[in-house]
Amino acid sequence: MTSVTPDSLSSAPPEILALGPVAWAKKNLFSDWFNSLLTVVIVGILGWGIFRLASWALTVAQWQVIPNNFGLFMTGTFPSGLYARIWALLAVVCGLAGLSWGVLGRNVSTLFSRSVLIGLGLVCAFIVLFPPTRPSSLKLLPMVALVAIAAAAGRQVGRKFPGIGKWVSLAWFLSYFVALWLIGGGLGLTPVSTNDWGGLVLTLFTAVSGIVLCFPLGLLLALGRRSALPVVRLLSTVYIELVRGVPLVAFLFMGQVMIPLFLPIGSRPDRILRAVIALALFSAAYLAENVRAGLQAVPRGQREAAMSLGLNTPTTLGLIILPQALKIAIPAIVGQFISLFQDTTLLSIVGLAELLGIGKSILANPAYLGRYAEVYLFLAVIYWFFCYAMSLASRKIEEKLNTEH
């Protein structure tokens, strides 16, 4: 009889053989004649497109429209004498971003790996070489350094105090009110009318406000639609189906026109607040369905096991069901947040000068007539950056929570 040693039954995963570039290309791109032909055709089309784009960007495009209006793109008509408050807000965001990075990466062996250092170097080179950011490089480069320093500090603090994460979350929550104070003024700062809010600052403010408001509302609607109480279930279902049947543009116009009709003169909310409310109410209906899908994916046995242990319904929801449902629904929820961020471009229709609206205003200037491609390509890069950042954060959270079953 053949004896089996314990080593032969090791439960360790099989070793992954790393392929070189040539072997990888031969296996994945040129495995047979059809894949080889497909690879050559796709590479040819992509190469031709990249060549045409680079040729246009280097020889035809007139990029002066970007640096000449960079301030408008970023802050709209915000008073230039108060730009220090915007820089202070950026410093707060960079500090918290670095701190969060360090806390989340406190258990990795190397926080500043070679790829991370290369990425930071590319960001610094971009700031120095890109014409619109070059005049502000002396302010932007310290922001990059702040992120790195805060990450290193966050890693050390995270290792020493494992529960620091909840305080970082609280700091992000409080930073919203700090941002509102720095942008709008008051409490010792010079007030700035919301008519002067615009550009990327207004886009980010409305998107973040909409996300913060729509998440709890969507959560309640999802729970209400699965409630055992008929009236609560009916009201939640009617709201979700009614809102999902109305275009967002109509919702925005109703927010601007109808909300003031129900309030006395003098107590009407600001038009930016009305737009944020409309965005949040609209997105909450879609978010509720995403959360409901996560709730339905949680096995019934989880609830039955919690009830057998004597847990009441709120405790079961808060400690057993919702954490699992939200983990499952993370991709769909983040997708809804990205959609909300992109939906802010519709605010220009109701007269708000968000990022796309500022771009349209600049293109209406006779000095920049015909510069559509340059302006819209620049705006597309900005929107892509923030959407990809949210997508990347989603993937990191999924890896952290290990949502695979």
PDB file of C-alpha atoms in Angstrom, residues 161-279:
ATOM      1  CA  PHE A 161      -5.157  51.974  17.360  1.00  0.00           C
ATOM      2  CA  PRO A 162      -7.027  49.390  15.234  1.00  0.00           C
ATOM      3  CA  GLY A 163     -10.377  51.106  15.862  1.00  0.00           C
ATOM      4  CA  ILE A 164      -9.283  54.423  14.363  1.00  0.00           C
ATOM      5  CA  GLY A 165     -11.269  53.740  11.207  1.00  0.00           C
ATOM      6  CA  LYS A 166     -14.582  54.864  12.701  1.00  0.00           C
ATOM      7  CA  TRP A 167     -13.007  58.165  13.753  1.00  0.00           C
ATOM      8  CA  VAL A 168     -11.721  58.690  10.219  1.00  0.00           C
ATOM      9  CA  SER A 169     -15.267  58.105   8.963  1.00  0.00           C
ATOM     10  CA  LEU A 170     -16.505  60.683  11.479  1.00  0.00           C
ATOM     11  CA  ALA A 171     -13.847  63.124  10.247  1.00  0.00           C
ATOM     12  CA  TRP A 172     -15.080  62.682   6.663  1.00  0.00           C
ATOM     13  CA  PHE A 173     -18.623  63.387   7.847  1.00  0.00           C
ATOM     14  CA  LEU A 174     -17.547  66.548   9.684  1.00  0.00           C
ATOM     15  CA  SER A 175     -15.465  67.668   6.703  1.00  0.00           C
ATOM     16  CA  TYR A 176     -18.704  68.082   4.738  1.00  0.00           C
ATOM     17  CA  PHE A 177     -19.812  70.860   7.078  1.00  0.00           C
ATOM     18  CA  VAL A 178     -16.324  72.365   7.038  1.00  0.00           C
ATOM     19  CA  ALA A 179     -16.523  72.439   3.230  1.00  0.00           C
ATOM     20  CA  LEU A 180     -19.926  74.068   3.370  1.00  0.00           C
ATOM     21  CA  TRP A 181     -18.562  76.690   5.754  1.00  0.00           C
ATOM     22  CA  LEU A 182     -15.458  77.412   3.654  1.00  0.00           C
ATOM     23  CA  ILE A 183     -17.410  77.707   0.404  1.00  0.00           C
ATOM     24  CA  GLY A 184     -20.453  79.572   1.662  1.00  0.00           C
ATOM     25  CA  GLY A 185     -18.834  81.636   4.398  1.00  0.00           C
ATOM     26  CA  GLY A 186     -20.466  82.848   7.591  1.00  0.00           C
ATOM     27  CA  LEU A 187     -19.327  82.335  11.203  1.00  0.00           C
ATOM     28  CA  GLY A 188     -16.500  84.828  10.756  1.00  0.00           C
ATOM     29  CA  LEU A 189     -15.919  84.303   7.043  1.00  0.00           C
ATOM     30  CA  THR A 190     -17.147  86.574   4.262  1.00  0.00           C
ATOM     31  CA  PRO A 191     -20.415  85.126   2.869  1.00  0.00           C
ATOM     32  CA  VAL A 192     -20.393  84.022  -0.763  1.00  0.00           C
ATOM     33  CA  SER A 193     -23.702  83.904  -2.613  1.00  0.00           C
ATOM     34  CA  THR A 194     -24.654  80.568  -4.131  1.00  0.00           C
ATOM     35  CA  ASN A 195     -24.956  82.423  -7.431  1.00  0.00           C
ATOM     36  CA  ASP A 196     -21.138  82.545  -7.387  1.00  0.00           C
ATOM     37  CA  TRP A 197     -20.779  78.808  -6.807  1.00  0.00           C
ATOM     38  CA  GLY A 198     -19.877  77.016  -9.970  1.00  0.00           C
ATOM     39  CA  GLY A 199     -17.517  74.776 -11.884  1.00  0.00           C
ATOM     40  CA  LEU A 200     -16.016  71.650 -10.408  1.00  0.00           C
ATOM     41  CA  VAL A 201     -16.664  72.865  -6.846  1.00  0.00           C
ATOM     42  CA  LEU A 202     -20.427  73.012  -7.461  1.00  0.00           C
ATOM     43  CA  THR A 203     -20.394  69.664  -9.270  1.00  0.00           C
ATOM     44  CA  LEU A 204     -18.627  67.928  -6.395  1.00  0.00           C
ATOM     45  CA  PHE A 205     -20.758  69.655  -3.753  1.00  0.00           C
ATOM     46  CA  THR A 206     -24.066  68.659  -5.368  1.00  0.00           C
ATOM     47  CA  ALA A 207     -22.844  65.119  -6.056  1.00  0.00           C
ATOM     48  CA  VAL A 208     -21.586  64.550  -2.510  1.00  0.00           C
ATOM     49  CA  SER A 209     -24.705  66.121  -0.987  1.00  0.00           C
ATOM     50  CA  GLY A 210     -26.943  64.001  -3.195  1.00  0.00           C
ATOM     51  CA  ILE A 211     -25.067  60.827  -2.260  1.00  0.00           C
ATOM     52  CA  VAL A 212     -25.181  61.625   1.462  1.00  0.00           C
ATOM     53  CA  LEU A 213     -28.936  62.277   1.343  1.00  0.00           C
ATOM     54  CA  CYS A 214     -30.019  59.528  -1.045  1.00  0.00           C
ATOM     55  CA  PHE A 215     -28.250  56.670   0.739  1.00  0.00           C
ATOM     56  CA  PRO A 216     -30.280  56.653   3.990  1.00  0.00           C
ATOM     57  CA  LEU A 217     -33.484  57.422   2.093  1.00  0.00           C
ATOM     58  CA  GLY A 218     -32.851  54.577  -0.347  1.00  0.00           C
ATOM     59  CA  LEU A 219     -32.081  52.260   2.562  1.00  0.00           C
ATOM     60  CA  LEU A 220     -35.392  53.094   4.249  1.00  0.00           C
ATOM     61  CA  LEU A 221     -37.299  52.649   0.980  1.00  0.00           C
ATOM     62  CA  ALA A 222     -35.707  49.237   0.416  1.00  0.00           C
ATOM     63  CA  LEU A 223     -36.625  48.128   3.928  1.00  0.00           C
ATOM     64  CA  GLY A 224     -40.088  49.601   3.499  1.00  0.00           C
ATOM     65  CA  ARG A 225     -40.673  47.691   0.269  1.00  0.00           C
ATOM     66  CA  ARG A 226     -39.820  44.440   2.048  1.00  0.00           C
ATOM     67  CA  SER A 227     -41.773  45.357   5.176  1.00  0.00           C
ATOM     68  CA  ALA A 228     -44.514  43.076   6.475  1.00  0.00           C
ATOM     69  CA  LEU A 229     -46.712  46.130   7.072  1.00  0.00           C
ATOM     70  CA  PRO A 230     -48.969  46.546   4.005  1.00  0.00           C
ATOM     71  CA  VAL A 231     -49.258  50.336   4.214  1.00  0.00           C
ATOM     72  CA  VAL A 232     -45.484  50.863   4.517  1.00  0.00           C
ATOM     73  CA  ARG A 233     -44.823  48.392   1.708  1.00  0.00           C
ATOM     74  CA  LEU A 234     -47.447  50.028  -0.531  1.00  0.00           C
ATOM     75  CA  LEU A 235     -46.173  53.578   0.057  1.00  0.00           C
ATOM     76  CA  SER A 236     -42.565  52.551  -0.590  1.00  0.00           C
ATOM     77  CA  THR A 237     -43.497  50.692  -3.760  1.00  0.00           C
ATOM     78  CA  VAL A 238     -45.610  53.566  -5.079  1.00  0.00           C
ATOM     79  CA  TYR A 239     -42.789  56.066  -4.452  1.00  0.00           C
ATOM     80  CA  ILE A 240     -40.149  53.907  -6.134  1.00  0.00           C
ATOM     81  CA  GLU A 241     -42.236  53.092  -9.188  1.00  0.00           C
ATOM     82  CA  LEU A 242     -43.511  56.673  -9.515  1.00  0.00           C
ATOM     83  CA  VAL A 243     -40.049  58.245  -9.364  1.00  0.00           C
ATOM     84  CA  ARG A 244     -38.501  55.684 -11.707  1.00  0.00           C
ATOM     85  CA  GLY A 245     -41.146  56.556 -14.275  1.00  0.00           C
ATOM     86  CA  VAL A 246     -40.256  60.271 -14.369  1.00  0.00           C
ATOM     87  CA  PRO A 247     -37.157  61.651 -16.163  1.00  0.00           C
ATOM     88  CA  LEU A 248     -34.569  63.388 -14.002  1.00  0.00           C
ATOM     89  CA  VAL A 249     -34.913  66.590 -16.015  1.00  0.00           C
ATOM     90  CA  ALA A 250     -38.597  66.772 -15.118  1.00  0.00           C
ATOM     91  CA  PHE A 251     -37.687  66.129 -11.494  1.00  0.00           C
ATOM     92  CA  LEU A 252     -35.173  68.977 -11.533  1.00  0.00           C
ATOM     93  CA  PHE A 253     -37.697  71.399 -13.020  1.00  0.00           C
ATOM     94  CA  MET A 254     -40.306  70.344 -10.476  1.00  0.00           C
ATOM     95  CA  GLY A 255     -37.754  70.944  -7.720  1.00  0.00           C
ATOM     96  CA  GLN A 256     -37.026  74.433  -9.005  1.00  0.00           C
ATOM     97  CA  VAL A 257     -40.639  75.418  -9.743  1.00  0.00           C
ATOM     98  CA  MET A 258     -42.953  73.434  -7.490  1.00  0.00           C
ATOM     99  CA  ILE A 259     -41.128  73.316  -4.155  1.00  0.00           C
ATOM    100  CA  PRO A 260     -41.385  77.139  -3.722  1.00  0.00           C
ATOM    101  CA  LEU A 261     -45.141  76.914  -4.342  1.00  0.00           C
ATOM    102  CA  PHE A 262     -45.621  74.896  -1.145  1.00  0.00           C
ATOM    103  CA  LEU A 263     -43.577  77.209   1.051  1.00  0.00           C
ATOM    104  CA  PRO A 264     -44.290  80.778   2.205  1.00  0.00           C
ATOM    105  CA  ILE A 265     -42.354  83.632   0.638  1.00  0.00           C
ATOM    106  CA  GLY A 266     -39.110  84.191   2.511  1.00  0.00           C
ATOM    107  CA  SER A 267     -38.710  80.568   3.585  1.00  0.00           C
ATOM    108  CA  ARG A 268     -38.042  79.092   0.174  1.00  0.00           C
ATOM    109  CA  PRO A 269     -34.830  77.018   0.002  1.00  0.00           C
ATOM    110  CA  ASP A 270     -31.920  78.083  -2.121  1.00  0.00           C
ATOM    111  CA  ARG A 271     -31.989  76.838  -5.727  1.00  0.00           C
ATOM    112  CA  ILE A 272     -28.867  74.729  -5.164  1.00  0.00           C
ATOM    113  CA  LEU A 273     -30.543  73.086  -2.175  1.00  0.00           C
ATOM    114  CA  ARG A 274     -33.633  72.450  -4.304  1.00  0.00           C
ATOM    115  CA  ALA A 275     -31.459  70.812  -6.964  1.00  0.00           C
ATOM    116  CA  VAL A 276     -29.730  68.651  -4.347  1.00  0.00           C
ATOM    117  CA  ILE A 277     -33.108  67.568  -2.941  1.00  0.00           C
ATOM    118  CA  ALA A 278     -34.333  66.656  -6.419  1.00  0.00           C
ATOM    119  CA  LEU A 279     -31.176  64.651  -7.146  1.00  0.00           C
TER     120      LEU A 279
END
